[in-house]
Amino acid sequence: MPDTPVTAGPPRSAVDKALDLVEAVSRAPHPVRLTDLAAEVGLHRATAYRILLDLVRRGWVLRAGDRYLPGAAVLRMSASAAGNSLTALARPVLERLSAATAMMVNLQVLEEGGGRVVDVVRPERLGMISHLRGELLPVGRFAGPLALVAALEPEARGRWWGAAPEDGADLTRELAEVARTGVAVERGRNDKLVASVSRAVVPAPGAPVCALTVVGPDTEFDGPKLALVERELRAAADELAAALTADGAEARR
């Protein structure tokens, strides 16, 4: 059955349909469902779904359960993305997590080769630690990408290794352990003085939207402090997952 255009006019190209969906997602006041997106842009649900798959793969749209919101490509194009953006939804969570742990907290999204840092909250006392905002971090050296890739289905993990260590067996075992515990811990692999703990935000199994990572001096990640960080991190990831899959009114209560 042919697509029904929103208004009368010449047939829309594949590019038109993709851009219509990107624009609809970007202007929505909250993460939006597939059915609502398809209706807004005048596409059949199946057609919209097929296009959204490609948009998610290319980073223009993020999928959170059965809802969609602007992806990393959109965030990089505009630092002041709409209130529906991942950074806008996550910022209060990052700030509370940073305050609860007295550590730096960053937000990462999965891209080919690792995790892209799209937002950071850094306390003044940790100004000597690089925030890495905008950087693409490889899977084999950082906790955030490890948490994101481990949250994928096992058969989907290999393509995201990018610049991972040559010993794929070790990485495979590490990813399996992170998948089991739900938390990735990195101490001294990238910087001997800095440690980090990360957890993926996964509204639906096998579909991580982003990761929250707590970063600080390695000496402050021992014993009870590490347990506190992990507890606060799990709570923050659950809070963000709930915000991503809630209607706008519910997410702002």
PDB file of C-alpha atoms in Angstrom:
ATOM      1  CA  MET A   1       0.000   0.000   0.000  1.00  0.00           C
ATOM      2  CA  PRO A   2       1.510   3.426  -0.906  1.00  0.00           C
ATOM      3  CA  ASP A   3       2.468   5.991   1.707  1.00  0.00           C
ATOM      4  CA  THR A   4      -0.025   8.738   2.389  1.00  0.00           C
ATOM      5  CA  PRO A   5       1.600  12.212   2.280  1.00  0.00           C
ATOM      6  CA  VAL A   6       0.822  14.770   4.927  1.00  0.00           C
ATOM      7  CA  THR A   7      -0.288  17.264   2.271  1.00  0.00           C
ATOM      8  CA  ALA A   8      -0.918  17.012  -1.456  1.00  0.00           C
ATOM      9  CA  GLY A   9       2.189  17.467  -3.555  1.00  0.00           C
ATOM     10  CA  PRO A  10       4.930  15.622  -5.438  1.00  0.00           C
ATOM     11  CA  PRO A  11       5.965  12.170  -4.159  1.00  0.00           C
ATOM     12  CA  ARG A  12       8.535  12.256  -1.388  1.00  0.00           C
ATOM     13  CA  SER A  13      11.951  10.714  -1.890  1.00  0.00           C
ATOM     14  CA  ALA A  14      13.609   8.376   0.607  1.00  0.00           C
ATOM     15  CA  VAL A  15      15.673  11.336   1.798  1.00  0.00           C
ATOM     16  CA  ASP A  16      12.517  13.411   2.348  1.00  0.00           C
ATOM     17  CA  LYS A  17      10.994  10.644   4.467  1.00  0.00           C
ATOM     18  CA  ALA A  18      14.159  10.220   6.541  1.00  0.00           C
ATOM     19  CA  LEU A  19      14.454  13.955   7.158  1.00  0.00           C
ATOM     20  CA  ASP A  20      10.754  14.185   8.016  1.00  0.00           C
ATOM     21  CA  LEU A  21      11.328  11.577  10.730  1.00  0.00           C
ATOM     22  CA  VAL A  22      14.503  13.228  12.059  1.00  0.00           C
ATOM     23  CA  GLU A  23      12.714  16.574  12.249  1.00  0.00           C
ATOM     24  CA  ALA A  24       9.654  15.055  13.925  1.00  0.00           C
ATOM     25  CA  VAL A  25      11.812  13.368  16.562  1.00  0.00           C
ATOM     26  CA  SER A  26      13.822  16.562  17.161  1.00  0.00           C
ATOM     27  CA  ARG A  27      10.804  18.822  17.688  1.00  0.00           C
ATOM     28  CA  ALA A  28       8.813  16.397  19.867  1.00  0.00           C
ATOM     29  CA  PRO A  29       8.462  17.611  23.491  1.00  0.00           C
ATOM     30  CA  HIS A  30       9.316  14.132  24.832  1.00  0.00           C
ATOM     31  CA  PRO A  31      10.513  10.739  23.531  1.00  0.00           C
ATOM     32  CA  VAL A  32       7.896   9.660  21.008  1.00  0.00           C
ATOM     33  CA  ARG A  33       6.433   6.309  19.934  1.00  0.00           C
ATOM     34  CA  LEU A  34       6.731   4.849  16.437  1.00  0.00           C
ATOM     35  CA  THR A  35       2.967   4.996  15.853  1.00  0.00           C
ATOM     36  CA  ASP A  36       2.844   8.704  16.673  1.00  0.00           C
ATOM     37  CA  LEU A  37       5.885   9.463  14.495  1.00  0.00           C
ATOM     38  CA  ALA A  38       4.439   7.605  11.522  1.00  0.00           C
ATOM     39  CA  ALA A  39       1.124   9.432  11.846  1.00  0.00           C
ATOM     40  CA  GLU A  40       2.793  12.831  12.143  1.00  0.00           C
ATOM     41  CA  VAL A  41       4.870  12.469   8.974  1.00  0.00           C
ATOM     42  CA  GLY A  42       2.225  10.607   6.974  1.00  0.00           C
ATOM     43  CA  LEU A  43       3.995   7.264   6.626  1.00  0.00           C
ATOM     44  CA  HIS A  44       2.762   3.757   7.211  1.00  0.00           C
ATOM     45  CA  ARG A  45       4.108   2.304  10.449  1.00  0.00           C
ATOM     46  CA  ALA A  46       6.185  -0.385   8.683  1.00  0.00           C
ATOM     47  CA  THR A  47       7.780   2.172   6.356  1.00  0.00           C
ATOM     48  CA  ALA A  48       8.625   4.510   9.237  1.00  0.00           C
ATOM     49  CA  TYR A  49      10.099   1.618  11.198  1.00  0.00           C
ATOM     50  CA  ARG A  50      12.413   0.582   8.336  1.00  0.00           C
ATOM     51  CA  ILE A  51      13.688   4.138   7.933  1.00  0.00           C
ATOM     52  CA  LEU A  52      14.157   4.568  11.675  1.00  0.00           C
ATOM     53  CA  LEU A  53      16.329   1.438  11.780  1.00  0.00           C
ATOM     54  CA  ASP A  54      18.784   3.143   9.421  1.00  0.00           C
ATOM     55  CA  LEU A  55      18.574   6.440  11.299  1.00  0.00           C
ATOM     56  CA  VAL A  56      19.368   4.671  14.572  1.00  0.00           C
ATOM     57  CA  ARG A  57      22.286   2.838  12.938  1.00  0.00           C
ATOM     58  CA  ARG A  58      23.701   6.128  11.630  1.00  0.00           C
ATOM     59  CA  GLY A  59      23.293   7.945  14.953  1.00  0.00           C
ATOM     60  CA  TRP A  60      20.605  10.439  13.910  1.00  0.00           C
ATOM     61  CA  VAL A  61      17.979   8.893  16.190  1.00  0.00           C
ATOM     62  CA  LEU A  62      18.207   7.009  19.479  1.00  0.00           C
ATOM     63  CA  ARG A  63      15.763   4.268  20.409  1.00  0.00           C
ATOM     64  CA  ALA A  64      14.697   3.886  24.042  1.00  0.00           C
ATOM     65  CA  GLY A  65      12.348   0.945  24.338  1.00  0.00           C
ATOM     66  CA  ASP A  66       9.385   1.783  22.093  1.00  0.00           C
ATOM     67  CA  ARG A  67      10.235   5.493  21.910  1.00  0.00           C
ATOM     68  CA  TYR A  68      12.620   7.615  19.866  1.00  0.00           C
ATOM     69  CA  LEU A  69      14.634  10.764  20.578  1.00  0.00           C
ATOM     70  CA  PRO A  70      17.455  12.732  18.874  1.00  0.00           C
ATOM     71  CA  GLY A  71      20.699  10.791  18.391  1.00  0.00           C
ATOM     72  CA  ALA A  72      24.385  11.631  18.778  1.00  0.00           C
ATOM     73  CA  ALA A  73      24.649  13.106  15.277  1.00  0.00           C
ATOM     74  CA  VAL A  74      21.938  15.628  16.118  1.00  0.00           C
ATOM     75  CA  LEU A  75      23.550  16.408  19.475  1.00  0.00           C
ATOM     76  CA  ARG A  76      26.892  17.110  17.822  1.00  0.00           C
ATOM     77  CA  MET A  77      25.242  19.457  15.327  1.00  0.00           C
ATOM     78  CA  SER A  78      23.530  21.493  18.016  1.00  0.00           C
ATOM     79  CA  ALA A  79      24.763  21.915  21.559  1.00  0.00           C
ATOM     80  CA  SER A  80      21.372  23.347  22.429  1.00  0.00           C
ATOM     81  CA  ALA A  81      19.186  20.511  21.125  1.00  0.00           C
ATOM     82  CA  ALA A  82      15.500  20.495  21.947  1.00  0.00           C
ATOM     83  CA  GLY A  83      14.292  19.727  25.469  1.00  0.00           C
ATOM     84  CA  ASN A  84      13.550  16.218  24.235  1.00  0.00           C
ATOM     85  CA  SER A  85      17.283  15.553  23.667  1.00  0.00           C
ATOM     86  CA  LEU A  86      19.222  12.927  25.564  1.00  0.00           C
ATOM     87  CA  THR A  87      21.508  15.513  27.150  1.00  0.00           C
ATOM     88  CA  ALA A  88      18.564  17.576  28.409  1.00  0.00           C
ATOM     89  CA  LEU A  89      16.873  14.532  29.933  1.00  0.00           C
ATOM     90  CA  ALA A  90      20.107  13.221  31.434  1.00  0.00           C
ATOM     91  CA  ARG A  91      21.592  16.458  32.789  1.00  0.00           C
ATOM     92  CA  PRO A  92      19.694  16.488  36.111  1.00  0.00           C
ATOM     93  CA  VAL A  93      20.614  12.825  36.629  1.00  0.00           C
ATOM     94  CA  LEU A  94      24.295  13.568  35.963  1.00  0.00           C
ATOM     95  CA  GLU A  95      24.245  16.467  38.401  1.00  0.00           C
ATOM     96  CA  ARG A  96      22.627  14.420  41.186  1.00  0.00           C
ATOM     97  CA  LEU A  97      25.014  11.514  40.627  1.00  0.00           C
ATOM     98  CA  SER A  98      28.024  13.826  40.717  1.00  0.00           C
ATOM     99  CA  ALA A  99      26.798  15.426  43.944  1.00  0.00           C
ATOM    100  CA  ALA A 100      26.092  12.043  45.579  1.00  0.00           C
ATOM    101  CA  THR A 101      29.544  10.640  44.735  1.00  0.00           C
ATOM    102  CA  ALA A 102      31.666  13.834  44.707  1.00  0.00           C
ATOM    103  CA  MET A 103      33.036  12.566  41.386  1.00  0.00           C
ATOM    104  CA  MET A 104      32.984  13.588  37.739  1.00  0.00           C
ATOM    105  CA  VAL A 105      30.155  12.013  35.745  1.00  0.00           C
ATOM    106  CA  ASN A 106      29.881  11.735  31.986  1.00  0.00           C
ATOM    107  CA  LEU A 107      27.235  10.625  29.503  1.00  0.00           C
ATOM    108  CA  GLN A 108      28.249   8.445  26.548  1.00  0.00           C
ATOM    109  CA  VAL A 109      26.494   7.042  23.494  1.00  0.00           C
ATOM    110  CA  LEU A 110      27.591   4.105  21.369  1.00  0.00           C
ATOM    111  CA  GLU A 111      29.221   4.799  18.010  1.00  0.00           C
ATOM    112  CA  GLU A 112      31.321   2.720  15.624  1.00  0.00           C
ATOM    113  CA  GLY A 113      34.570   2.054  17.486  1.00  0.00           C
ATOM    114  CA  GLY A 114      33.523   3.020  21.000  1.00  0.00           C
ATOM    115  CA  GLY A 115      31.576   5.466  23.143  1.00  0.00           C
ATOM    116  CA  ARG A 116      31.199   9.190  22.402  1.00  0.00           C
ATOM    117  CA  VAL A 117      31.190  11.534  25.430  1.00  0.00           C
ATOM    118  CA  VAL A 118      28.271  13.929  24.883  1.00  0.00           C
ATOM    119  CA  ASP A 119      27.980  15.609  28.288  1.00  0.00           C
ATOM    120  CA  VAL A 120      30.013  15.962  31.493  1.00  0.00           C
ATOM    121  CA  VAL A 121      29.539  17.255  35.034  1.00  0.00           C
ATOM    122  CA  ARG A 122      32.924  17.844  36.691  1.00  0.00           C
ATOM    123  CA  PRO A 123      33.379  19.151  40.254  1.00  0.00           C
ATOM    124  CA  GLU A 124      35.929  21.920  40.687  1.00  0.00           C
ATOM    125  CA  ARG A 125      38.160  19.688  42.805  1.00  0.00           C
ATOM    126  CA  LEU A 126      38.650  17.343  39.829  1.00  0.00           C
ATOM    127  CA  GLY A 127      39.642  20.029  37.340  1.00  0.00           C
ATOM    128  CA  MET A 128      42.953  18.236  36.747  1.00  0.00           C
ATOM    129  CA  ILE A 129      41.132  15.252  35.172  1.00  0.00           C
ATOM    130  CA  SER A 130      40.338  15.707  31.477  1.00  0.00           C
ATOM    131  CA  HIS A 131      36.584  15.721  30.796  1.00  0.00           C
ATOM    132  CA  LEU A 132      36.996  14.206  27.280  1.00  0.00           C
ATOM    133  CA  ARG A 133      33.778  15.866  26.099  1.00  0.00           C
ATOM    134  CA  GLY A 134      33.242  15.108  22.413  1.00  0.00           C
ATOM    135  CA  GLU A 135      35.894  12.362  22.363  1.00  0.00           C
ATOM    136  CA  LEU A 136      35.318   8.846  20.999  1.00  0.00           C
ATOM    137  CA  LEU A 137      36.639   6.378  23.591  1.00  0.00           C
ATOM    138  CA  PRO A 138      37.697   2.872  22.475  1.00  0.00           C
ATOM    139  CA  VAL A 139      36.111  -0.215  23.995  1.00  0.00           C
ATOM    140  CA  GLY A 140      39.332  -1.780  25.244  1.00  0.00           C
ATOM    141  CA  ARG A 141      40.486   1.115  27.430  1.00  0.00           C
ATOM    142  CA  PHE A 142      37.455   2.834  28.968  1.00  0.00           C
ATOM    143  CA  ALA A 143      34.587   1.760  31.228  1.00  0.00           C
ATOM    144  CA  GLY A 144      31.820   3.567  29.328  1.00  0.00           C
ATOM    145  CA  PRO A 145      32.257   1.785  25.988  1.00  0.00           C
ATOM    146  CA  LEU A 146      32.680  -1.530  27.823  1.00  0.00           C
ATOM    147  CA  ALA A 147      29.349  -1.037  29.594  1.00  0.00           C
ATOM    148  CA  LEU A 148      27.603  -0.071  26.350  1.00  0.00           C
ATOM    149  CA  VAL A 149      28.917  -2.970  24.276  1.00  0.00           C
ATOM    150  CA  ALA A 150      28.339  -5.484  27.098  1.00  0.00           C
ATOM    151  CA  ALA A 151      24.672  -4.438  27.149  1.00  0.00           C
ATOM    152  CA  LEU A 152      24.235  -5.567  23.531  1.00  0.00           C
ATOM    153  CA  GLU A 153      23.218  -9.082  22.590  1.00  0.00           C
ATOM    154  CA  PRO A 154      26.397 -11.276  22.524  1.00  0.00           C
ATOM    155  CA  GLU A 155      26.285 -11.795  18.765  1.00  0.00           C
ATOM    156  CA  ALA A 156      26.161  -8.024  18.168  1.00  0.00           C
ATOM    157  CA  ARG A 157      29.233  -7.073  20.216  1.00  0.00           C
ATOM    158  CA  GLY A 158      32.055  -7.814  17.782  1.00  0.00           C
ATOM    159  CA  ARG A 159      31.412  -4.948  15.344  1.00  0.00           C
ATOM    160  CA  TRP A 160      31.835  -2.351  18.108  1.00  0.00           C
ATOM    161  CA  TRP A 161      35.335  -3.315  19.221  1.00  0.00           C
ATOM    162  CA  GLY A 162      37.030  -0.847  16.904  1.00  0.00           C
ATOM    163  CA  ALA A 163      40.505  -0.170  18.289  1.00  0.00           C
ATOM    164  CA  ALA A 164      40.204  -2.843  20.967  1.00  0.00           C
ATOM    165  CA  PRO A 165      43.237  -4.852  22.132  1.00  0.00           C
ATOM    166  CA  GLU A 166      44.449  -7.575  19.808  1.00  0.00           C
ATOM    167  CA  ASP A 167      43.576 -10.274  22.335  1.00  0.00           C
ATOM    168  CA  GLY A 168      39.884 -10.573  21.555  1.00  0.00           C
ATOM    169  CA  ALA A 169      39.501 -13.512  23.944  1.00  0.00           C
ATOM    170  CA  ASP A 170      40.311 -11.324  26.951  1.00  0.00           C
ATOM    171  CA  LEU A 171      37.877  -8.660  25.799  1.00  0.00           C
ATOM    172  CA  THR A 172      35.174 -11.257  25.211  1.00  0.00           C
ATOM    173  CA  ARG A 173      35.595 -12.521  28.784  1.00  0.00           C
ATOM    174  CA  GLU A 174      35.567  -8.985  30.158  1.00  0.00           C
ATOM    175  CA  LEU A 175      32.400  -8.102  28.257  1.00  0.00           C
ATOM    176  CA  ALA A 176      30.711 -11.244  29.557  1.00  0.00           C
ATOM    177  CA  GLU A 177      31.622 -10.296  33.132  1.00  0.00           C
ATOM    178  CA  VAL A 178      30.314  -6.741  32.686  1.00  0.00           C
ATOM    179  CA  ALA A 179      27.102  -8.167  31.223  1.00  0.00           C
ATOM    180  CA  ARG A 180      26.768 -10.408  34.281  1.00  0.00           C
ATOM    181  CA  THR A 181      27.366  -7.686  36.884  1.00  0.00           C
ATOM    182  CA  GLY A 182      25.857  -4.746  34.971  1.00  0.00           C
ATOM    183  CA  VAL A 183      28.835  -2.536  35.872  1.00  0.00           C
ATOM    184  CA  ALA A 184      32.167  -1.895  34.112  1.00  0.00           C
ATOM    185  CA  VAL A 185      35.136  -0.911  36.273  1.00  0.00           C
ATOM    186  CA  GLU A 186      38.360   0.489  34.782  1.00  0.00           C
ATOM    187  CA  ARG A 187      41.389   1.171  36.981  1.00  0.00           C
ATOM    188  CA  GLY A 188      44.739   2.208  35.571  1.00  0.00           C
ATOM    189  CA  ARG A 189      44.323   0.927  32.035  1.00  0.00           C
ATOM    190  CA  ASN A 190      44.154   4.343  30.385  1.00  0.00           C
ATOM    191  CA  ASP A 191      45.569   6.513  33.209  1.00  0.00           C
ATOM    192  CA  LYS A 192      47.193   4.985  36.289  1.00  0.00           C
ATOM    193  CA  LEU A 193      45.876   7.783  38.506  1.00  0.00           C
ATOM    194  CA  VAL A 194      42.264   7.737  37.268  1.00  0.00           C
ATOM    195  CA  ALA A 195      39.525   5.148  37.737  1.00  0.00           C
ATOM    196  CA  SER A 196      36.013   4.931  36.370  1.00  0.00           C
ATOM    197  CA  VAL A 197      32.832   2.932  36.865  1.00  0.00           C
ATOM    198  CA  SER A 198      30.107   2.785  34.222  1.00  0.00           C
ATOM    199  CA  ARG A 199      26.614   1.368  33.726  1.00  0.00           C
ATOM    200  CA  ALA A 200      24.576   1.285  30.532  1.00  0.00           C
ATOM    201  CA  VAL A 201      21.052   2.673  30.444  1.00  0.00           C
ATOM    202  CA  VAL A 202      18.982  -0.079  28.838  1.00  0.00           C
ATOM    203  CA  PRO A 203      15.220   0.553  28.537  1.00  0.00           C
ATOM    204  CA  ALA A 204      14.844  -2.671  26.502  1.00  0.00           C
ATOM    205  CA  PRO A 205      17.063  -5.805  26.600  1.00  0.00           C
ATOM    206  CA  GLY A 206      19.968  -5.662  24.175  1.00  0.00           C
ATOM    207  CA  ALA A 207      19.338  -2.017  23.275  1.00  0.00           C
ATOM    208  CA  PRO A 208      21.541   0.349  25.330  1.00  0.00           C
ATOM    209  CA  VAL A 209      20.734   4.021  24.758  1.00  0.00           C
ATOM    210  CA  CYS A 210      23.658   5.516  26.666  1.00  0.00           C
ATOM    211  CA  ALA A 211      25.986   4.960  29.607  1.00  0.00           C
ATOM    212  CA  LEU A 212      26.600   6.889  32.809  1.00  0.00           C
ATOM    213  CA  THR A 213      30.231   6.865  33.946  1.00  0.00           C
ATOM    214  CA  VAL A 214      31.629   8.012  37.289  1.00  0.00           C
ATOM    215  CA  VAL A 215      35.270   9.162  37.066  1.00  0.00           C
ATOM    216  CA  GLY A 216      37.725  10.150  39.786  1.00  0.00           C
ATOM    217  CA  PRO A 217      41.115   9.562  41.419  1.00  0.00           C
ATOM    218  CA  ASP A 218      41.965   5.864  41.584  1.00  0.00           C
ATOM    219  CA  THR A 219      42.794   6.148  45.287  1.00  0.00           C
ATOM    220  CA  GLU A 220      39.159   7.080  45.999  1.00  0.00           C
ATOM    221  CA  PHE A 221      37.678   3.929  44.456  1.00  0.00           C
ATOM    222  CA  ASP A 222      38.522   1.470  47.218  1.00  0.00           C
ATOM    223  CA  GLY A 223      36.265  -0.523  49.544  1.00  0.00           C
ATOM    224  CA  PRO A 224      33.170   1.297  50.816  1.00  0.00           C
ATOM    225  CA  LYS A 225      33.603   4.195  48.375  1.00  0.00           C
ATOM    226  CA  LEU A 226      33.452   1.872  45.364  1.00  0.00           C
ATOM    227  CA  ALA A 227      30.335   0.215  46.786  1.00  0.00           C
ATOM    228  CA  LEU A 228      28.726   3.652  47.245  1.00  0.00           C
ATOM    229  CA  VAL A 229      29.584   4.679  43.688  1.00  0.00           C
ATOM    230  CA  GLU A 230      28.115   1.478  42.247  1.00  0.00           C
ATOM    231  CA  ARG A 231      24.931   1.844  44.297  1.00  0.00           C
ATOM    232  CA  GLU A 232      24.390   5.474  43.259  1.00  0.00           C
ATOM    233  CA  LEU A 233      25.276   4.645  39.647  1.00  0.00           C
ATOM    234  CA  ARG A 234      22.689   1.864  39.436  1.00  0.00           C
ATOM    235  CA  ALA A 235      20.012   4.144  40.877  1.00  0.00           C
ATOM    236  CA  ALA A 236      20.902   6.937  38.435  1.00  0.00           C
ATOM    237  CA  ALA A 237      20.804   4.594  35.428  1.00  0.00           C
ATOM    238  CA  ASP A 238      17.383   3.325  36.493  1.00  0.00           C
ATOM    239  CA  GLU A 239      16.163   6.914  36.902  1.00  0.00           C
ATOM    240  CA  LEU A 240      17.325   7.878  33.417  1.00  0.00           C
ATOM    241  CA  ALA A 241      15.839   4.736  31.857  1.00  0.00           C
ATOM    242  CA  ALA A 242      12.493   5.626  33.424  1.00  0.00           C
ATOM    243  CA  ALA A 243      12.711   9.202  32.085  1.00  0.00           C
ATOM    244  CA  LEU A 244      13.525   7.953  28.586  1.00  0.00           C
ATOM    245  CA  THR A 245      10.485   5.697  28.427  1.00  0.00           C
ATOM    246  CA  ALA A 246       7.986   7.988  30.148  1.00  0.00           C
ATOM    247  CA  ASP A 247       5.628  10.499  28.579  1.00  0.00           C
ATOM    248  CA  GLY A 248       6.722  14.115  28.902  1.00  0.00           C
ATOM    249  CA  ALA A 249       4.426  14.858  31.817  1.00  0.00           C
ATOM    250  CA  GLU A 250       5.503  11.749  33.692  1.00  0.00           C
ATOM    251  CA  ALA A 251       9.198  12.375  33.070  1.00  0.00           C
ATOM    252  CA  ARG A 252       8.975  15.863  34.576  1.00  0.00           C
ATOM    253  CA  ARG A 253       7.138  14.975  37.786  1.00  0.00           C
TER     254      ARG A 253
END
